[in-house]
Short mmCIF file of C-alpha atoms in Angstrom, two decimals:
data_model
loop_
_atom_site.label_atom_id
_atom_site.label_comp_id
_atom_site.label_asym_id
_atom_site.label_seq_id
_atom_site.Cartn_x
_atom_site.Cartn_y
_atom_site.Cartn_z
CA UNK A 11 20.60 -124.80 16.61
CA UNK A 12 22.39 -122.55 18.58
CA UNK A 13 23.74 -118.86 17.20
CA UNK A 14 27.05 -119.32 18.06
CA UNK A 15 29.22 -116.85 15.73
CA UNK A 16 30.07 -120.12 13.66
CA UNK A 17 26.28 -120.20 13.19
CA UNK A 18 25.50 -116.80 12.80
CA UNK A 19 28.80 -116.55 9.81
CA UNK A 20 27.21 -119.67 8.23
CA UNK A 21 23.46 -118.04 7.61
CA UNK A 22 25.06 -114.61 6.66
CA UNK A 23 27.22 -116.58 3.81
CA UNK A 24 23.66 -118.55 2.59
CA UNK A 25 22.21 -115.02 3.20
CA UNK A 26 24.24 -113.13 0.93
CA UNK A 27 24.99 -115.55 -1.73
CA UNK A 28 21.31 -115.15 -1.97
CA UNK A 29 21.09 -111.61 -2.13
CA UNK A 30 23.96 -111.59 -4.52
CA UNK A 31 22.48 -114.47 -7.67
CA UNK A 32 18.72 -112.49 -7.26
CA UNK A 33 20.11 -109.01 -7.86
CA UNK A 34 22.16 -110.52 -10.69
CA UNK A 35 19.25 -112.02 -11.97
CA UNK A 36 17.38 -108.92 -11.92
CA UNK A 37 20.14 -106.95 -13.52
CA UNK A 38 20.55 -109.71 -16.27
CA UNK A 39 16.72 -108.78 -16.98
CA UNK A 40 16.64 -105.28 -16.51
CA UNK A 41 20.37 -103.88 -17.14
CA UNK A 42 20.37 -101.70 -14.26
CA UNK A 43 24.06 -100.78 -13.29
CA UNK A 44 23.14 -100.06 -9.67
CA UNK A 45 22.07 -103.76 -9.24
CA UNK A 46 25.14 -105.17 -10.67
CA UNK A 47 27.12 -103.33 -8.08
CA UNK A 48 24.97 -104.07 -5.02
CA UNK A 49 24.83 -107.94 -6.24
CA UNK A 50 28.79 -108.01 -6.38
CA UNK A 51 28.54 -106.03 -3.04
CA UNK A 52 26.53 -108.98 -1.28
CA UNK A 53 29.20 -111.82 -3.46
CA UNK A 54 31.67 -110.05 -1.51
CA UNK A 55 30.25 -110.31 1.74
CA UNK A 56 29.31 -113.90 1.34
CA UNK A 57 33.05 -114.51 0.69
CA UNK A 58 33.99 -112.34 3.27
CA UNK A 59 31.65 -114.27 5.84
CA UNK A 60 33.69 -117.46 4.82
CA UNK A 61 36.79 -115.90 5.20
CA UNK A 62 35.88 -115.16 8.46
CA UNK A 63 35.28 -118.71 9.62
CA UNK A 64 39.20 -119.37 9.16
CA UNK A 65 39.94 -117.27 11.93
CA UNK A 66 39.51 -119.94 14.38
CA UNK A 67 41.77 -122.26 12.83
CA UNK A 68 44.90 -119.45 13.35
CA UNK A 69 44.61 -117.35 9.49
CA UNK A 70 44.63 -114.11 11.61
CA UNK A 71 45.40 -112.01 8.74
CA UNK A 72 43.04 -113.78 5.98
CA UNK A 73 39.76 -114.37 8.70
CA UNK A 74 40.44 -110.75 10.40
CA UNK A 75 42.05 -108.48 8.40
CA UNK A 76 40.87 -109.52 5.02
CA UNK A 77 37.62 -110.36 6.06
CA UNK A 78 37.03 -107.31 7.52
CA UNK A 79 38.26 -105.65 4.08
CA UNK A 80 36.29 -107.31 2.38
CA UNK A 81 33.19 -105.98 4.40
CA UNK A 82 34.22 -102.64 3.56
CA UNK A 83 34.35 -103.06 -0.29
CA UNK A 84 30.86 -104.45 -0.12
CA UNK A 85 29.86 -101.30 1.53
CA UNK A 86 31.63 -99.34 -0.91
CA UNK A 87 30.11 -101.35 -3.53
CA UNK A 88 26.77 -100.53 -2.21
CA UNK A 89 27.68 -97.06 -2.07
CA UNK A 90 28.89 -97.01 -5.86
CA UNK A 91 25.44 -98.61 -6.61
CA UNK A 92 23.76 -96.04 -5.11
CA UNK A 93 25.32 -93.15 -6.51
CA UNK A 94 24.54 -95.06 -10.11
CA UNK A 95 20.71 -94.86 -8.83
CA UNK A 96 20.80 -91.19 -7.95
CA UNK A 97 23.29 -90.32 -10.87
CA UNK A 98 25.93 -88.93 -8.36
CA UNK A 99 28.93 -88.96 -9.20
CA UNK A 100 31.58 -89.73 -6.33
CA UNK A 101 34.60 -87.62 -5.31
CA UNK A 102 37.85 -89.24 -5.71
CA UNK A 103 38.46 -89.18 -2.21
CA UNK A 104 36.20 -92.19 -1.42
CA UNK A 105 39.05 -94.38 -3.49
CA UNK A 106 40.81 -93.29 -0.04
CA UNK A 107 39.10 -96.07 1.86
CA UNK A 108 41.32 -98.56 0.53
CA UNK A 109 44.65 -97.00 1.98
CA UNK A 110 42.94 -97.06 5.34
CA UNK A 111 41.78 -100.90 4.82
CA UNK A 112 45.63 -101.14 4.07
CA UNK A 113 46.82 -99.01 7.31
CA UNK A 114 44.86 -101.28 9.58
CA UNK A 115 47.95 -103.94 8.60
CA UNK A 116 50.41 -101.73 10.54
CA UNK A 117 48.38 -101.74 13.94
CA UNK A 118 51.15 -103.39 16.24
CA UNK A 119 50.00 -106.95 18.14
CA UNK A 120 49.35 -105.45 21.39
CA UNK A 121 46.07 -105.67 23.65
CA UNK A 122 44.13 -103.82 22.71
CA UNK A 123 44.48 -104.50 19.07
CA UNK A 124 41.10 -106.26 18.29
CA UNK A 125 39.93 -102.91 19.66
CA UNK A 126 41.60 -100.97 17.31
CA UNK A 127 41.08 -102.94 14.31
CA UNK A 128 37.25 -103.39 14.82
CA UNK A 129 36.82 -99.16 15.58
CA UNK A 130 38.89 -98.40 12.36
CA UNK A 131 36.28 -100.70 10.36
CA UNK A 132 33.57 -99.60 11.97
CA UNK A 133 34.06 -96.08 11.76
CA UNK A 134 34.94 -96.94 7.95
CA UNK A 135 31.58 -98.77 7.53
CA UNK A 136 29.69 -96.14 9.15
CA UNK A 137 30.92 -93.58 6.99
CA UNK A 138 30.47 -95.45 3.58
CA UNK A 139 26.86 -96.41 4.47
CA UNK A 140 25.62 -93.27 5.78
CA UNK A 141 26.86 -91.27 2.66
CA UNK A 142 24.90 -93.50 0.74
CA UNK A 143 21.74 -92.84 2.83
CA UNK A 144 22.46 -89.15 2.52
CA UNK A 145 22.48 -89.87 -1.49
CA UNK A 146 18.90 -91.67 -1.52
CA UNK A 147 17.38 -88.40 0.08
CA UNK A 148 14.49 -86.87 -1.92
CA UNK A 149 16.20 -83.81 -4.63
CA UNK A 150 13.13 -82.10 -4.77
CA UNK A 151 10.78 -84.92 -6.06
CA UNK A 152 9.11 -87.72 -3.73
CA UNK A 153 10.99 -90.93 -3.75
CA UNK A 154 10.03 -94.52 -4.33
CA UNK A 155 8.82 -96.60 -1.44
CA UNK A 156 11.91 -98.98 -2.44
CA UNK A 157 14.46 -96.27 -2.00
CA UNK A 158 12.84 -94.61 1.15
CA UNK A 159 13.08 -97.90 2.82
CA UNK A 160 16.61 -98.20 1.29
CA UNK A 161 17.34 -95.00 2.70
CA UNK A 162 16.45 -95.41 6.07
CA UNK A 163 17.85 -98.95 6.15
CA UNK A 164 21.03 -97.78 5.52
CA UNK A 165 20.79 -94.90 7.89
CA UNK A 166 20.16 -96.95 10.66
CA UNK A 167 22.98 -99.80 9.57
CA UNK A 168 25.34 -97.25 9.46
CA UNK A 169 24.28 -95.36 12.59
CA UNK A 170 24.48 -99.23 14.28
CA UNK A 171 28.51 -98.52 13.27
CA UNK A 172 29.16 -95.62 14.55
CA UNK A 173 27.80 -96.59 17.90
CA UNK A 174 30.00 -99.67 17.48
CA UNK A 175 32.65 -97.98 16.66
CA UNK A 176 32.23 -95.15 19.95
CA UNK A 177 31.39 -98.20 22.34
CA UNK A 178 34.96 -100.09 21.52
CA UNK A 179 36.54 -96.91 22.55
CA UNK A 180 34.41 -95.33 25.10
CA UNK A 181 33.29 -99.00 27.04
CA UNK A 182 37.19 -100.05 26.99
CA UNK A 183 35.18 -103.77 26.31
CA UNK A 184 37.22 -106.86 26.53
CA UNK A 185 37.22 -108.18 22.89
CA UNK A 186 39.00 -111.24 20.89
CA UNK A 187 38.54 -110.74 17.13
CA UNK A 188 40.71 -114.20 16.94
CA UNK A 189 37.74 -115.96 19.03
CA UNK A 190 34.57 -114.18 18.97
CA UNK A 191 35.03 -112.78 22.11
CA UNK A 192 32.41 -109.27 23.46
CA UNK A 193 29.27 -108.89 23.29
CA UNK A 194 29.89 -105.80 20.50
CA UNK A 195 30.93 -108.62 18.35
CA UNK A 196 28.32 -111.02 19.25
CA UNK A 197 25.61 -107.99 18.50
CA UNK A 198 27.30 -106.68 15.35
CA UNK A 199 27.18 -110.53 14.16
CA UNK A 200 23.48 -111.22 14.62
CA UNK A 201 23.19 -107.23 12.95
CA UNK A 202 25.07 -108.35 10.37
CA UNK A 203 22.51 -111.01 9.01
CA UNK A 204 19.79 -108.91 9.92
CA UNK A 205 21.38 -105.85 7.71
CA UNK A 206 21.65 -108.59 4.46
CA UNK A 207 17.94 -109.35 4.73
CA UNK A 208 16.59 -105.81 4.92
CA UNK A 209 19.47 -104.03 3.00
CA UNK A 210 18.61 -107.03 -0.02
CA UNK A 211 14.68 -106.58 -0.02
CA UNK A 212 14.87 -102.75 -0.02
CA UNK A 213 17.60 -102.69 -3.14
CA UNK A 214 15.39 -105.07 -5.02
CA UNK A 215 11.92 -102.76 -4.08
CA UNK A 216 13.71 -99.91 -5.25
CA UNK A 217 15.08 -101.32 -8.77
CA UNK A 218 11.40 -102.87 -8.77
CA UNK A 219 9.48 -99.61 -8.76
CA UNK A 220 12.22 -97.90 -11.01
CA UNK A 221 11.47 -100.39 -13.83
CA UNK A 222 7.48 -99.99 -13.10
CA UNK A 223 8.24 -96.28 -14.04
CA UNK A 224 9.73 -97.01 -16.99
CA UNK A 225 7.47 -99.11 -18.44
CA UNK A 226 4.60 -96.20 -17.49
CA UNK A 227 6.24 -93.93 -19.33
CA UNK A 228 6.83 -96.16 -22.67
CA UNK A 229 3.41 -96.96 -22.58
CA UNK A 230 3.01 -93.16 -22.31
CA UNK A 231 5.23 -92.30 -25.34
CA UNK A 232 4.71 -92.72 -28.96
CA UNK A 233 7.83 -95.04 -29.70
CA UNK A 234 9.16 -93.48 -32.76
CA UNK A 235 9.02 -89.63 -31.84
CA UNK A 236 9.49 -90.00 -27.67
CA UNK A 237 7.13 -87.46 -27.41
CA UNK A 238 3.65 -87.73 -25.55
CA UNK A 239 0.89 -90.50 -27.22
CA UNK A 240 -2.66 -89.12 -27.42
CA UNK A 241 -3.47 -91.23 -24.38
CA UNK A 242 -1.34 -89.41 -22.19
CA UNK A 243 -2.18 -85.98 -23.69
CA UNK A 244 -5.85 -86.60 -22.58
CA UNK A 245 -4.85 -87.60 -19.06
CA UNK A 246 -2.20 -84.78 -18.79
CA UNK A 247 -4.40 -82.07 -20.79
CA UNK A 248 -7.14 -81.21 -18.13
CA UNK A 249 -3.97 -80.30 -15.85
CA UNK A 250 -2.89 -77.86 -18.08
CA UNK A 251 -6.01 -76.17 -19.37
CA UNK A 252 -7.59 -75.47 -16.49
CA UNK A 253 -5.27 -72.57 -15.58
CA UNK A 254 -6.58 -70.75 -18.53
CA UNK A 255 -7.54 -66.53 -17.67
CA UNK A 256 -8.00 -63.77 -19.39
CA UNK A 257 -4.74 -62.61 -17.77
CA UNK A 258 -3.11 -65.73 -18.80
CA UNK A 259 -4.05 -67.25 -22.11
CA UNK A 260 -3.72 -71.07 -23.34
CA UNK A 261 -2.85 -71.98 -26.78
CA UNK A 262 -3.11 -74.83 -28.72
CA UNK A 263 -1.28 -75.08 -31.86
CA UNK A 264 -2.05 -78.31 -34.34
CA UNK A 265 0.32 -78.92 -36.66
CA UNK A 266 0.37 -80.71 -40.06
CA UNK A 267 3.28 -82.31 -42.26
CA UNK A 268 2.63 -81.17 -45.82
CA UNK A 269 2.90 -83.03 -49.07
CA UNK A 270 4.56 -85.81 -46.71
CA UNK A 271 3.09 -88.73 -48.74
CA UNK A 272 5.51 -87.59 -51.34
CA UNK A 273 8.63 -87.73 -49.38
CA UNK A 274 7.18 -91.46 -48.35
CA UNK A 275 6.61 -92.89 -52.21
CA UNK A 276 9.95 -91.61 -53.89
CA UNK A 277 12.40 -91.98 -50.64
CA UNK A 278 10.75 -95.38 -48.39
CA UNK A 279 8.71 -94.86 -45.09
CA UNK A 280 12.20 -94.52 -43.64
CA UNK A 281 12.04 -90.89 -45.30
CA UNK A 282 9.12 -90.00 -43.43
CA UNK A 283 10.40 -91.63 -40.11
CA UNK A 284 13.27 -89.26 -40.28
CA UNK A 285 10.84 -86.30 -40.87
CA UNK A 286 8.88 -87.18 -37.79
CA UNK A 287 11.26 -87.56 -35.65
CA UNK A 288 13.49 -84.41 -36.84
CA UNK A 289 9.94 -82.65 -36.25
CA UNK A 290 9.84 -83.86 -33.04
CA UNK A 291 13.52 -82.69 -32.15
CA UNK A 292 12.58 -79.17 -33.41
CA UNK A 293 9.39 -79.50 -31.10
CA UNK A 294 11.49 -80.94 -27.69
CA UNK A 295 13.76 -77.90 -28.33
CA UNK A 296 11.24 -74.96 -28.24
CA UNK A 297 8.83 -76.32 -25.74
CA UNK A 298 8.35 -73.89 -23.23
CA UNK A 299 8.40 -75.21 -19.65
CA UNK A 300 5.38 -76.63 -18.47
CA UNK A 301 3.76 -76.95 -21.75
CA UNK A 302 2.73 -80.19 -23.50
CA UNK A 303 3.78 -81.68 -26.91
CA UNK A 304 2.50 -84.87 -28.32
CA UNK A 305 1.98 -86.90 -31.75
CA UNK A 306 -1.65 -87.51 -32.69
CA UNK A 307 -0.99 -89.87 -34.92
CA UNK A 308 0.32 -90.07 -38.47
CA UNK A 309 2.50 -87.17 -39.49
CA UNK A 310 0.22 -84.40 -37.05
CA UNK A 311 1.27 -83.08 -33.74
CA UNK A 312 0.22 -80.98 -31.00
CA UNK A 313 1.39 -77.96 -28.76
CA UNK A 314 -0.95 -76.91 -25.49
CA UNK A 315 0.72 -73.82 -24.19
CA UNK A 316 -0.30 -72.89 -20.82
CA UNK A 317 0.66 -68.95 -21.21
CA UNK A 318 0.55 -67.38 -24.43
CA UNK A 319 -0.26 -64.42 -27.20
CA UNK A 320 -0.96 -64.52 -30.55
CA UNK A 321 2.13 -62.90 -31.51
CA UNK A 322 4.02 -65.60 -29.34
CA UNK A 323 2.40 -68.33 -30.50
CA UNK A 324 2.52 -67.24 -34.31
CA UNK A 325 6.70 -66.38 -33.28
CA UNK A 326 6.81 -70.44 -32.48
CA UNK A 327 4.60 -71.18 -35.96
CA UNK A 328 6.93 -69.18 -37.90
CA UNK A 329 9.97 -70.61 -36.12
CA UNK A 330 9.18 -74.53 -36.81
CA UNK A 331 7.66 -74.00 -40.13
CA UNK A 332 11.17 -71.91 -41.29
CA UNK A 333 13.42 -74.52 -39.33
CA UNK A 334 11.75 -77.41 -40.47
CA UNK A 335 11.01 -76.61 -44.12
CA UNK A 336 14.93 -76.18 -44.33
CA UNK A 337 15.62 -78.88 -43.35
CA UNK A 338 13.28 -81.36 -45.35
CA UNK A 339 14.81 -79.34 -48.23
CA UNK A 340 18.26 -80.06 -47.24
CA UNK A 341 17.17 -84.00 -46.51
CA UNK A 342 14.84 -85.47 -49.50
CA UNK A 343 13.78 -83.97 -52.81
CA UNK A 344 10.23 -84.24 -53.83
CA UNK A 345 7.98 -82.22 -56.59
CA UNK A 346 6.70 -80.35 -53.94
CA UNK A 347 8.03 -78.52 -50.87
CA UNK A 348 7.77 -80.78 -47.54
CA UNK A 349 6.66 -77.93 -45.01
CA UNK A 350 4.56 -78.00 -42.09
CA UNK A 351 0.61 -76.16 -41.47
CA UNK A 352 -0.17 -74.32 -38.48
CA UNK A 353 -3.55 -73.85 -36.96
CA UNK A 354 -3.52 -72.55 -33.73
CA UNK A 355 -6.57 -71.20 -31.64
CA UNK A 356 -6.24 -69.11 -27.73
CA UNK A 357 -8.46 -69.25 -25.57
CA UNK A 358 -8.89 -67.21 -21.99
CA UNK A 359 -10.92 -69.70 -20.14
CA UNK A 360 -11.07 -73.71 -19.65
CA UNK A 361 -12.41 -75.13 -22.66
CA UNK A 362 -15.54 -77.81 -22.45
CA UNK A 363 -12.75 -80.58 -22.98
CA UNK A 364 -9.37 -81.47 -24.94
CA UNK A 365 -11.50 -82.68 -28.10
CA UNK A 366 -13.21 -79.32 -28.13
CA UNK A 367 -10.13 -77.54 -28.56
CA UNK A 368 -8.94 -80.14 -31.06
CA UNK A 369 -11.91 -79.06 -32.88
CA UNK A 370 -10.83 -75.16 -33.15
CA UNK A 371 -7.70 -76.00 -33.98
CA UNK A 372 -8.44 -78.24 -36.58
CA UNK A 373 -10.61 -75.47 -38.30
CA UNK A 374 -7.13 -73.08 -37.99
CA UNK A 375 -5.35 -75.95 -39.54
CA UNK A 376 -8.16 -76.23 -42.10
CA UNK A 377 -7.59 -72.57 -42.94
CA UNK A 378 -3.95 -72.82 -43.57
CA UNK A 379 -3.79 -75.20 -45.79
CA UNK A 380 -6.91 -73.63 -47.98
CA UNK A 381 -4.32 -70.57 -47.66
CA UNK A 382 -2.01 -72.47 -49.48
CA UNK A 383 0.11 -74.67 -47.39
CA UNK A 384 3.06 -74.00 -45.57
CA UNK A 385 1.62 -71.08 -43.02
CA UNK A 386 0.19 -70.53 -39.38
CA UNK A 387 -3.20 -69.25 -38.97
CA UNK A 388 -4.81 -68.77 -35.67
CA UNK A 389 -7.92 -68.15 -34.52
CA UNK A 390 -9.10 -65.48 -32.56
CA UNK A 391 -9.52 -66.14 -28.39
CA UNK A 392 -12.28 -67.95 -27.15
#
């Protein structure tokens, strides 16, 4: 079978329909805004590609101009999809592209008119896609292989534009929109289906590996509290507690939900839910940067600091026990005061292991609640 442009418009139209139902598929499943865009993006070209077979038959304006419009929505589709990945928002300005899509109607019928019409969507093109690449470069943190390949994809489609779009004007080629006519337009046809194929594989990669993340990091969480499970703390731990020194301390500080049972039997274990996770808010909030929080499991949690003092450390104690004792006040009435135990233990070099450490702050926990309840304790550096 021969790839005449008939040909060529025919395989991107099967192409992108393609393209189109997988991504909506995959957003269907996942929810992912960015693939609904790019999947009405590729429904647009495939109509587009259509379109653009009724140009032989004498619809000028529908198989050229609209056509060609239509091209550039799907790019600006893929460029709204994009930002939605990188949570960019776009200027206004970009809602400019359509007054240009609308000026090309006012180029007058003269010779070099296919010219003009294919530089003004080329140039268009090019700039849509390449802002998009420039939005899937890395913002400080190492990208997915799915959005590197995205990137770069896009890069060199819309670099393939621009050169289009300074060969129509610098070559002076003979071209026929109407009939296919150049060798830019054969090219940019047989780019065209290529650019579906790639642009289509690399959206669905990126999405892929997104959603691979997220599933790492639920398995990672303890679902009611969103803060670290004691799997992760063990992988994440060794990290944090090696850069123990004398100059710069570690602290761990184990914390205990008193007389919680109660607020359980006379309010429901939806009570206690709310405890945990109000506990957990309270934890989020004053969790210095690059320190570690997690839920061990029932109504205890845990704080590795990776720089601290005892007076900082019993400064945090103080500060949860106060905020949170108010508040379990202020939530559920019980015989006795809901309040939280602190036992907290520094130490000025890497301990043996996490569960060593555990140990040490256990015994400070142990000691605060012989102390009677509601209290930090810490023990002295080790």
């Amino acid at each position: 079978m021969a790839l005449d442009p008939s040909t060529i418009l025919v395989l991107s139209t099967a192409l992108a329909a393609a393209a189109a139902l997988y991504l909506a598929v995959e957003w269907a499943s996942v929810g992912e805004r960015s693939l609904l865009y790019w999947s009405a993006g590729f429904g647009v070209i495939a109509v587009g590609c259509v379109l653009a077979l009724l140009r032989s038959s004498g619809y000028l304006v529908v198989g050229i101009w609209f056509a060609n419009g239509l091209l550039i929505a799907a790019h600006w589709l893929f460029l709204a999809g994009v930002a939605r990945f990188t949570r960019t928002r776009l200027s206004r300005g970009w809602s400019l592209v359509a007054i240009a899509w609308l000026s090309m109607l006012l180029l007058p019928g003269a010779p070099w008119w296919s010219r003009g019409m294919l530089c003004v969507q080329s140039l268009l093109i090019a700039g849509i896609t390449l802002r998009a690449s420039f939005l899937l470069r890395p913002h400080g943190v190492s990208l997915s292989v799915g959005a590197v390949q995205l990137r770069y994809v896009l890069l060199v489609h819309g670099l393939f534009y621009l050169a289009k779009a300074l060969s129509v004007l610098a070559l002076g080629a003979s071209l026929d929109l109407a009939a296919f006519r150049g060798e830019v337009i054969q090219v940019s046809l047989v780019e065209g289906a290529m650019a579906i194929m790639l642009i289509a594989l690399s959206m669905t990669g990126t999405e892929r590996h997104r959603r691979e993340e997220r599933i790492e990091q639920l398995a990672a969480r303890d679902p009611l509290t969103a803060l670290f499970n004691r799997r992760a703390l063990d992988l994440r731990a060794p990290a944090l507690l090696e850069h123990a020194s004398a100059a710069s301390p570690g602290a761990l500080l184990l914390i205990d939900i008193d007389n919680f049972k109660q607020a359980n039997d006379l309010h429901g274990h939806s009570a206690g839910d709310k405890l945990l996770v109000a506990l957990s808010e309270m934890i989020r909030e004053v969790l210095p940067q690059g320190s570690l929080a997690a839920r061990l499991g029932g109504d205890e949690f845990v704080i590795l600091l990776r720089e601290a003092s005892g007076e900082a450390v019993v400064r945090l104690g103080n500060g949860l026990r106060e905020a949170f004792g108010q508040i379990a006040r202020e939530m559920f009435v019980t015989p006795k005061a809901v309040t939280l135990s602190v036992g907290a233990t520094l130490f000025e070099r890497p301990p043996a292991s996490l569960a060593a450490l555990l140990e040490l702050g256990d015994a400070a926990l142990y000691e605060s609640k012989r102390a009677g309840r509601d209290r930090v304790r810490v023990m002295p550096v080790g």
